[in-house]
Coordinates of C-alpha atoms in Angstrom, one line a residue:
M852 CA -2.2 9.9 -14.6
S853 CA 0.2 9.7 -11.6
A854 CA 3.4 9.0 -13.6
E855 CA 2.6 11.8 -16.2
Q856 CA 1.7 14.3 -13.3
N857 CA 4.9 13.5 -11.6
A858 CA 6.8 13.9 -14.8
L859 CA 5.3 17.4 -15.6
V860 CA 5.9 18.3 -11.9
A861 CA 9.5 17.8 -12.5
I862 CA 9.7 19.3 -15.8
D863 CA 7.9 22.5 -14.7
A864 CA 9.5 22.6 -11.2
E865 CA 12.9 22.9 -13.2
R866 CA 11.4 26.0 -15.3
Y867 CA 10.2 27.5 -12.3
Y868 CA 13.7 27.6 -10.4
R869 CA 15.6 28.3 -13.4
A870 CA 13.2 31.6 -14.0
M871 CA 13.4 32.3 -10.2
L872 CA 17.0 31.9 -9.7
S873 CA 17.9 34.1 -12.9
G874 CA 15.5 36.7 -11.5
D875 CA 12.8 36.5 -14.4
P876 CA 9.7 38.1 -13.1
D877 CA 7.8 34.9 -15.3
A878 CA 8.7 32.8 -12.5
W879 CA 5.2 33.8 -10.9
N880 CA 3.4 32.7 -14.2
V881 CA 5.0 29.4 -14.6
R882 CA 3.8 28.3 -11.1
E883 CA 0.5 29.6 -11.9
G884 CA 0.4 27.9 -15.2
H885 CA 1.4 24.7 -13.5
M886 CA -1.4 24.8 -10.9
A887 CA -3.9 25.8 -13.4
N888 CA -2.8 22.9 -16.2
T889 CA -2.9 20.3 -13.2
F890 CA -6.3 21.3 -12.3
F891 CA -7.3 20.8 -16.0
R892 CA -5.6 17.4 -16.4
L893 CA -7.5 16.3 -13.3
M894 CA -10.8 17.5 -15.0
D895 CA -10.0 15.7 -18.3
F896 CA -9.2 12.6 -16.3
Y897 CA -12.5 12.5 -14.4
E898 CA -14.6 13.3 -17.7
R899 CA -13.7 10.0 -18.8
T900 CA -16.4 8.6 -16.5
T901 CA -18.5 11.4 -15.0
D902 CA -19.3 15.2 -15.4
P903 CA -16.8 16.5 -12.9
K904 CA -17.1 19.9 -11.1
G905 CA -13.5 21.0 -9.5
I906 CA -12.8 23.5 -6.5
I907 CA -9.7 25.3 -6.4
W908 CA -8.8 26.5 -2.4
A909 CA -6.3 29.3 -3.1
H910 CA -5.2 32.8 -1.6
N911 CA -6.8 35.7 -3.3
T912 CA -3.8 36.3 -5.5
H913 CA -4.4 33.0 -7.2
A914 CA -7.8 33.1 -7.1
G915 CA -8.9 36.1 -8.3
D916 CA -8.7 37.4 -12.1
A917 CA -5.5 39.0 -12.4
Q918 CA -6.9 41.4 -15.1
A919 CA -8.9 43.5 -12.7
T920 CA -5.6 44.1 -10.8
D921 CA -2.3 46.0 -11.2
M922 CA -0.8 42.6 -11.6
V923 CA -1.2 43.0 -15.4
D924 CA 1.2 46.0 -15.3
T925 CA 4.1 43.4 -14.7
G926 CA 2.5 41.0 -17.0
Q927 CA 1.6 38.8 -14.2
T928 CA -1.5 36.1 -14.4
S929 CA -3.2 34.1 -12.0
I930 CA -5.2 30.9 -11.9
G931 CA -8.4 32.4 -11.8
Q932 CA -7.5 34.4 -14.8
I933 CA -6.5 31.2 -16.8
V934 CA -9.2 29.0 -15.9
R935 CA -11.8 31.9 -16.6
G936 CA -10.3 32.5 -19.9
A937 CA -10.2 28.7 -20.7
L938 CA -13.5 27.6 -19.7
G939 CA -15.5 31.1 -20.0
V940 CA -17.5 33.1 -17.3
E941 CA -20.3 30.8 -17.6
R942 CA -18.5 27.7 -16.3
T943 CA -16.3 29.3 -13.8
Y944 CA -16.9 31.2 -10.2
L945 CA -14.3 33.1 -8.8
V946 CA -14.8 33.8 -4.9
G947 CA -12.6 36.2 -2.8
F948 CA -12.4 36.8 0.9
G949 CA -11.3 39.9 3.2
S950 CA -11.4 40.7 6.7
Y951 CA -11.1 44.0 8.5
E952 CA -9.2 42.6 11.5
G953 CA -8.7 39.8 13.5
S954 CA -6.0 36.9 13.8
L955 CA -4.8 34.3 11.2
I956 CA -2.2 31.4 10.7
A957 CA 0.8 32.0 8.5
A958 CA 4.5 31.8 8.6
D959 CA 7.4 34.4 9.1
D960 CA 9.3 32.9 6.1
W961 CA 9.2 29.8 3.7
D962 CA 9.8 26.7 5.5
A963 CA 9.3 28.6 8.7
P964 CA 6.9 26.5 11.3
M965 CA 3.2 28.2 11.0
K966 CA 1.9 30.0 13.9
Q967 CA -1.0 32.3 14.9
M968 CA -0.6 35.9 14.1
P969 CA -2.8 39.3 14.9
L970 CA -4.3 40.9 11.7
P971 CA -4.2 44.6 12.3
P972 CA -7.1 46.9 11.2
A973 CA -7.2 47.4 7.3
M974 CA -5.4 50.2 5.6
F975 CA -7.5 53.4 5.4
D976 CA -9.4 53.3 2.2
S977 CA -9.0 49.8 1.2
W978 CA -11.8 47.8 0.1
E979 CA -11.9 46.1 3.6
H980 CA -11.5 49.3 5.3
L981 CA -14.7 50.4 3.4
F982 CA -16.6 47.3 4.4
H983 CA -15.8 47.7 7.9
G984 CA -17.4 51.2 7.8
F985 CA -20.5 50.3 6.2
D986 CA -22.0 48.8 9.4
G987 CA -19.2 46.3 10.8
G988 CA -21.0 43.3 10.0
N989 CA -20.3 40.1 7.9
R990 CA -21.9 39.8 4.4
L991 CA -21.6 38.3 0.9
V992 CA -21.8 40.3 -2.0
L993 CA -22.6 38.6 -5.3
F994 CA -21.6 40.1 -8.8
A995 CA -22.3 37.7 -11.2
A996 CA -25.7 38.1 -11.2
N997 CA -26.1 41.9 -11.3
R998 CA -22.7 43.3 -12.7
Q999 CA -24.3 46.1 -14.3
E1000 CA -25.8 47.1 -11.0
S1001 CA -22.6 46.9 -9.0
Q1002 CA -20.5 49.5 -10.7
F1003 CA -19.3 51.0 -7.3
F1004 CA -17.3 48.0 -7.1
S1005 CA -15.7 48.5 -10.2
Q1006 CA -13.2 51.1 -9.0
M1007 CA -9.7 50.2 -8.1
R1008 CA -8.8 50.0 -4.3
D1009 CA -6.3 48.3 -2.2
H1010 CA -7.5 44.9 -1.5
R1011 CA -5.7 42.3 1.2
G1012 CA -3.9 39.2 -0.3
I1013 CA -2.4 37.5 2.7
G1014 CA -0.3 34.4 2.0
V1015 CA 1.7 31.8 3.4
V1016 CA 4.4 34.1 4.7
Y1017 CA 3.2 37.3 6.6
D1018 CA 4.4 40.3 8.7
P1019 CA 2.0 42.0 10.7
N1020 CA 4.3 45.0 10.6
A1021 CA 4.6 45.1 6.8
E1022 CA 0.8 45.2 6.1
F1023 CA 1.3 47.4 3.1
A1024 CA 2.9 44.8 1.2
T1025 CA -0.2 42.6 1.0
Y1026 CA -2.4 44.9 -0.8
T1027 CA -3.1 44.9 -4.7
P1028 CA -5.2 47.5 -6.2
T1029 CA -8.4 45.8 -7.0
A1030 CA -11.7 46.2 -9.5
L1031 CA -13.2 44.1 -6.8
R1032 CA -16.6 43.1 -9.4
D1033 CA -14.0 42.3 -12.2
R1034 CA -11.6 40.3 -10.0
Y1035 CA -14.3 38.1 -8.3
D1036 CA -17.8 36.8 -9.1
A1037 CA -18.4 36.8 -5.4
F1038 CA -17.1 38.6 -2.2
L1039 CA -16.9 36.9 1.2
Y1040 CA -16.4 39.6 4.0
I1041 CA -15.7 38.8 7.6
D1042 CA -15.5 42.0 9.6
K1043 CA -13.3 40.2 12.6
T1044 CA -11.9 36.7 11.6
S1045 CA -10.4 34.4 13.9
A1046 CA -7.3 32.0 13.4
L1047 CA -8.0 28.5 12.7
N1048 CA -6.5 25.6 14.6
P1049 CA -4.2 23.5 12.3
L1050 CA -4.7 19.8 12.1
P1051 CA -1.9 18.0 13.9
I1052 CA 0.9 17.0 11.3
N1053 CA 2.7 13.5 11.9
P1054 CA 4.9 13.1 8.8
K1055 CA 6.3 9.3 8.3
I1056 CA 10.0 9.5 9.2
D1057 CA 10.8 6.9 6.5
E1058 CA 9.8 9.4 3.8
P1059 CA 12.1 11.9 2.1
P1060 CA 11.4 15.6 2.9
D1061 CA 9.4 17.1 0.2
T1062 CA 12.7 19.2 -1.1
Y1063 CA 14.9 16.0 -1.4
P1064 CA 17.0 15.9 -3.0
S1065 CA 17.5 19.6 -1.4
A1066 CA 20.8 20.1 -3.8
T1067 CA 18.9 20.1 -7.0

């Protein structure tokens, strides 16, 4: 399993970087497909001895169903869309997350150190702004059980999708038009969030860096 997965990583990494360096917009889909296929391979491996269930912890842009966003306009997919399409809605449960304001952990750029950053108030008329206007409280909205009764959440509104790299001064870049009910099975809203305290990382100095060899 490990040897096969390592080989798959090498193959997909080459496909990803070739697409990225050539400016191919499909580079995103190569990465999503690799992550989804890794999940499927793990499920297949553990099905030999048990009845496995898997949890994929990812940012909204990966976890939600891209078909319920404007990502479809550029042909982009997501892990959530791939897994939901392969296993069916009865065997998948996609959960989104949103917050109006607070603080978070992110980085200024790829390979930059993580740090605490402010999360400014959500953009006007976004889903996060709308939830804040209800009563300013936290809530968990379940769509899967009553999709027909949640037509209100099928409208397209901007929705935050903050990832590894974040610039509080360029908030507009983190939003994706989203039909919340169709993108997720449930949505967890925290009105004011607070940054996590990262676990200490003490890499072994005798191990090569993740990007070794860097010239490849």
